[in-house]
mmCIF file of C-alpha atoms and ligand atoms in Angstrom:
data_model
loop_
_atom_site.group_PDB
_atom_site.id
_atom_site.type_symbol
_atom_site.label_atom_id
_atom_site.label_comp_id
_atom_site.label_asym_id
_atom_site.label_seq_id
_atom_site.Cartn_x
_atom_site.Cartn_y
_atom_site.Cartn_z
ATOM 1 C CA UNK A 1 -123.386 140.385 25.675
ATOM 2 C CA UNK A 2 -120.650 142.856 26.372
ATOM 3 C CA UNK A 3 -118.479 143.134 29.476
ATOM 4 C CA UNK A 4 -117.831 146.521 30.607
ATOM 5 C CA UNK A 5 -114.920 147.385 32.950
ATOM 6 C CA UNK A 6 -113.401 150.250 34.362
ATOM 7 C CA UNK A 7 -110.635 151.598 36.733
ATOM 8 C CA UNK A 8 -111.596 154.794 38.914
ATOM 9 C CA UNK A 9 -110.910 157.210 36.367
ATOM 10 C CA UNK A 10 -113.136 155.542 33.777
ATOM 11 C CA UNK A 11 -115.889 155.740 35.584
ATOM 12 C CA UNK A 12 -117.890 158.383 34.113
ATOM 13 C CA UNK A 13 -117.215 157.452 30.040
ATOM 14 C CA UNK A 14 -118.083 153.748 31.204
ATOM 15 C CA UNK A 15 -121.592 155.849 32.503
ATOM 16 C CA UNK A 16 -121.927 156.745 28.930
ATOM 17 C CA UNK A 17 -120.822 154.131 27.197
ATOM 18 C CA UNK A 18 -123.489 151.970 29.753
ATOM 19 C CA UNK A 19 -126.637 154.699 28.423
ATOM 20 C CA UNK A 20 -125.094 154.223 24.381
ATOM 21 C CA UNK A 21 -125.394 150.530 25.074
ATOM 22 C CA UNK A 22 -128.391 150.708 26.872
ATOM 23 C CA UNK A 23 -130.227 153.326 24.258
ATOM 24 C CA UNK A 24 -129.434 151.083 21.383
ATOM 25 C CA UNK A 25 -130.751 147.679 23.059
ATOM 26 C CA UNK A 26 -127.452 146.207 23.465
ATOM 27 C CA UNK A 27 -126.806 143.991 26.020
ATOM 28 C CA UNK A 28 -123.920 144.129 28.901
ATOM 29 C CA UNK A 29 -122.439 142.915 32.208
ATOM 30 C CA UNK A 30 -120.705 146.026 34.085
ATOM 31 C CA UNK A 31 -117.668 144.230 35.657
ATOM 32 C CA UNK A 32 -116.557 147.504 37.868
ATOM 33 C CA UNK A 33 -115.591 149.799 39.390
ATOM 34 C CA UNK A 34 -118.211 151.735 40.641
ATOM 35 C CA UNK A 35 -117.598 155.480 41.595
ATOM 36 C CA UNK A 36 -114.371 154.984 44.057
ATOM 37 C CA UNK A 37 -111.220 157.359 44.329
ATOM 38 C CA UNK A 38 -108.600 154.608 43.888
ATOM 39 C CA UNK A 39 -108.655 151.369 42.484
ATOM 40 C CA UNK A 40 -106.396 148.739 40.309
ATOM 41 C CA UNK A 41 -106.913 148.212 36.254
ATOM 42 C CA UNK A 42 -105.500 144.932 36.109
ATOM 43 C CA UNK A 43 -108.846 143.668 38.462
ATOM 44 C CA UNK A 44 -111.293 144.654 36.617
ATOM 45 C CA UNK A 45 -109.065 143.856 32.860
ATOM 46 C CA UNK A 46 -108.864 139.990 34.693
ATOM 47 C CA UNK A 47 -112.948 139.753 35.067
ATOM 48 C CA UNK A 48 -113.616 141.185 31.568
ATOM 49 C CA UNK A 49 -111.022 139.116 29.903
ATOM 50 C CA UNK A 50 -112.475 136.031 31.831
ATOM 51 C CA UNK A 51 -115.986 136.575 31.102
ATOM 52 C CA UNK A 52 -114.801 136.709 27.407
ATOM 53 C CA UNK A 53 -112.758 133.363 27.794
ATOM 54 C CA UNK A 54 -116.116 131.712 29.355
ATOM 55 C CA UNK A 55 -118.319 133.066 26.515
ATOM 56 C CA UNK A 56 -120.465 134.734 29.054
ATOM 57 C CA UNK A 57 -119.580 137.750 26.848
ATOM 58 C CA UNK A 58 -118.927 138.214 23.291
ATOM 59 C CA UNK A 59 -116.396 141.173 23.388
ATOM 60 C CA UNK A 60 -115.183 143.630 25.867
ATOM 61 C CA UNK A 61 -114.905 147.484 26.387
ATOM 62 C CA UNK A 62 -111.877 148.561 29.092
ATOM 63 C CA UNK A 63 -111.152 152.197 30.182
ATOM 64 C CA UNK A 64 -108.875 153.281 32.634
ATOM 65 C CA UNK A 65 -106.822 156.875 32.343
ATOM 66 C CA UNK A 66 -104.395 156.157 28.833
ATOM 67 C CA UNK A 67 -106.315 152.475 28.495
ATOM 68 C CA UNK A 68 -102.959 151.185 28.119
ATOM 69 C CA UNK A 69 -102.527 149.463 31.576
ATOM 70 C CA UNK A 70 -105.814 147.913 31.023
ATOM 71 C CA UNK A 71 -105.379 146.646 27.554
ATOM 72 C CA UNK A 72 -101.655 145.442 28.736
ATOM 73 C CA UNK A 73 -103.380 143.518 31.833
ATOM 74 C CA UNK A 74 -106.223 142.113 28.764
ATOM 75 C CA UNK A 75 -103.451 141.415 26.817
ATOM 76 C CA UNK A 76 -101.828 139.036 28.765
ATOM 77 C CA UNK A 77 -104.994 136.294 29.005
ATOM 78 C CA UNK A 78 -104.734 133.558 26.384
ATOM 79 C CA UNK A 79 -107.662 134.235 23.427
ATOM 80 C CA UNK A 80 -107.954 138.088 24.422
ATOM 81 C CA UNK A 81 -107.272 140.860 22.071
ATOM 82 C CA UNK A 82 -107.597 144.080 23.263
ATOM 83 C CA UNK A 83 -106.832 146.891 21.426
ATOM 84 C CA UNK A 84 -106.273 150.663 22.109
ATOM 85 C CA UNK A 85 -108.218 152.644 20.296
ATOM 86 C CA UNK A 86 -108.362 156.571 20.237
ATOM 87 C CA UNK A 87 -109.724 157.103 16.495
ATOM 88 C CA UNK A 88 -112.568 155.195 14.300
ATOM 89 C CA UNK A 89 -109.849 154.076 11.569
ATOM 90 C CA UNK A 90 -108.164 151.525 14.216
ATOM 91 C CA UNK A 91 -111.668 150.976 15.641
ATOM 92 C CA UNK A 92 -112.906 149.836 12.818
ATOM 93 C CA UNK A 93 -109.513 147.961 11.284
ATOM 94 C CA UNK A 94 -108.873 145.900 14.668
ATOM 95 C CA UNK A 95 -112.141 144.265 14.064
ATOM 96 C CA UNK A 96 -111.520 143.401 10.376
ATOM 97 C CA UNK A 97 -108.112 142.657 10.594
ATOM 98 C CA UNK A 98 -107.341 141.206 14.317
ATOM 99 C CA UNK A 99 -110.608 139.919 15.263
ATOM 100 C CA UNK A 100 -109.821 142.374 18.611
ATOM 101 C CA UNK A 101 -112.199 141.308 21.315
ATOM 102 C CA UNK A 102 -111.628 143.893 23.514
ATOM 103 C CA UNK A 103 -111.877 147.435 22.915
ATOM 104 C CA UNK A 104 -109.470 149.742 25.563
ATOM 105 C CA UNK A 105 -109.840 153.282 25.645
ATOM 106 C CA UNK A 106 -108.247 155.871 27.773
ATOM 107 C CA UNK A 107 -111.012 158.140 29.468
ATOM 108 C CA UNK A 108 -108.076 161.430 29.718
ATOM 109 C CA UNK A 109 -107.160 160.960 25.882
ATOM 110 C CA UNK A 110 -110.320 161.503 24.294
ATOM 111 C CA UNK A 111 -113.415 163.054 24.823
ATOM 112 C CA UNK A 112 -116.738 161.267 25.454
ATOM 113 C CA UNK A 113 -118.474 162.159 22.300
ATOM 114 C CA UNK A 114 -115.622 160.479 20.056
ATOM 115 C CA UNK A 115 -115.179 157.815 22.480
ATOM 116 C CA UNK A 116 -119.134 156.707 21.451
ATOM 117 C CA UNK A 117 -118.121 157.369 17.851
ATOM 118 C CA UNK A 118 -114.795 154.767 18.278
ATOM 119 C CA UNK A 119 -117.709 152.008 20.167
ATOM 120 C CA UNK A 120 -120.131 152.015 17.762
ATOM 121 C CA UNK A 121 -117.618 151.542 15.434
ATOM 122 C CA UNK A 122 -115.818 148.593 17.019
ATOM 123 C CA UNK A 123 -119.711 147.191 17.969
ATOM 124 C CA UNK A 124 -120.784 147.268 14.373
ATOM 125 C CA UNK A 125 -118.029 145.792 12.642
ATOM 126 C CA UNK A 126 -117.770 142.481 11.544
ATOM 127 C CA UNK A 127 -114.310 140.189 11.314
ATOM 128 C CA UNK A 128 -113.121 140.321 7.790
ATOM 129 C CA UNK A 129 -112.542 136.732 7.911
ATOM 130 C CA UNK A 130 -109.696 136.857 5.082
ATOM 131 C CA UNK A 131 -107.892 134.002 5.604
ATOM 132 C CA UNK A 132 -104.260 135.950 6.118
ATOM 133 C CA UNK A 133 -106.172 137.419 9.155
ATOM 134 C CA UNK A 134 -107.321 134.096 10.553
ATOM 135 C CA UNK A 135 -103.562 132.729 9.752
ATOM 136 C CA UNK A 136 -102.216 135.904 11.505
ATOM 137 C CA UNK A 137 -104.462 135.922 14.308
ATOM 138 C CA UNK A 138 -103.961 131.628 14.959
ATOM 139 C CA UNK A 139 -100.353 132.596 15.058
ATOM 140 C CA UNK A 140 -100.986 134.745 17.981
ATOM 141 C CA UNK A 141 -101.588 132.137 20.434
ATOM 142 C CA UNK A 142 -98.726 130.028 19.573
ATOM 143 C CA UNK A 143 -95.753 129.770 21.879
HETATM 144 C C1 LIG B 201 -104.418 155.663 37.151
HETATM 145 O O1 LIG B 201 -103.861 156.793 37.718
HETATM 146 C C2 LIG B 201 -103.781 155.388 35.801
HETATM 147 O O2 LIG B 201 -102.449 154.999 35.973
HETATM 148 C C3 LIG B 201 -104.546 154.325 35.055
HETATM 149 O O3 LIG B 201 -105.866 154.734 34.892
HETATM 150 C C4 LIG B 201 -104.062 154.005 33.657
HETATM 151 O O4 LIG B 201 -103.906 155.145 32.891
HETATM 152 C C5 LIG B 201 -102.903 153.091 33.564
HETATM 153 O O5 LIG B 201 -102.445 152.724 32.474
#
């Protein structure tokens, strides 16, 4: 299951991302927001990153305008690791290298056809499992 989020200016790429998802059978919770003028990223970063915590989702996908508010906010929850992506290379290298969990993207950076291109490659790549990554990653959540 993946947990969708959004501030008001990533409402219309989460729209796509939602028919991507939904045209290649792939389950998802849409945490928010719906179509509003004004809204705050960290409230809708706090229910994806908690749904992720709970294991009611697997992984995450944030957008707000840069997606770095939102992946800051994601960020700052023990276990979560968001990461801003705006090309396929760091799409694909956060998975095999960090493990990322949540997937940030800024809806005014790029446009919606590469921002499908950077999901599906975050969605269909596996953890590498090396164990310097697993060392690395453990070493996150230590104070
Ligand atoms: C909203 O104007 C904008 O600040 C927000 O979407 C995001 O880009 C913050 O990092």
């Amino acid at each position: 299951m993946i947990a969708i989020g959004n501030d008001h200016t990533g409402y219309a790429l989460k729209k796509a991302i939602i028919e991507y998802l939904e045209a290649n059978h792939i389950e998802y919770k849409d945490f928010g927001c719906g179509e509003v003028t004004t809204s705050d990223y960290p409230e809708f970063a706090k229910k994806v990153g908690k749904a992720i915590q709970s294991k009611e989702c697997e992984k995450g996908i944030l957008i707000c305008g840069t997606g770095i508010g939102i992946s800051i906010a994601a960020n700052k929850m023990k276990g979560i690791r968001a990461a801003l992506c705006h090309d396929c290379f760091s799409a694909e290298a956060t998975r095999l290298h960090n493990d990322a969990n949540v997937l940030a993207i800024g809806a005014r950076v790029v446009g919606v056809g590469h921002a499908l291109k950077i999901v599906d490659t975050f969605l269909n790549t596996d953890f590498s499992k090396d164990d310097r990554h697993i060392r690395r990653i453990q070493m996150l959540e230590e104070e």
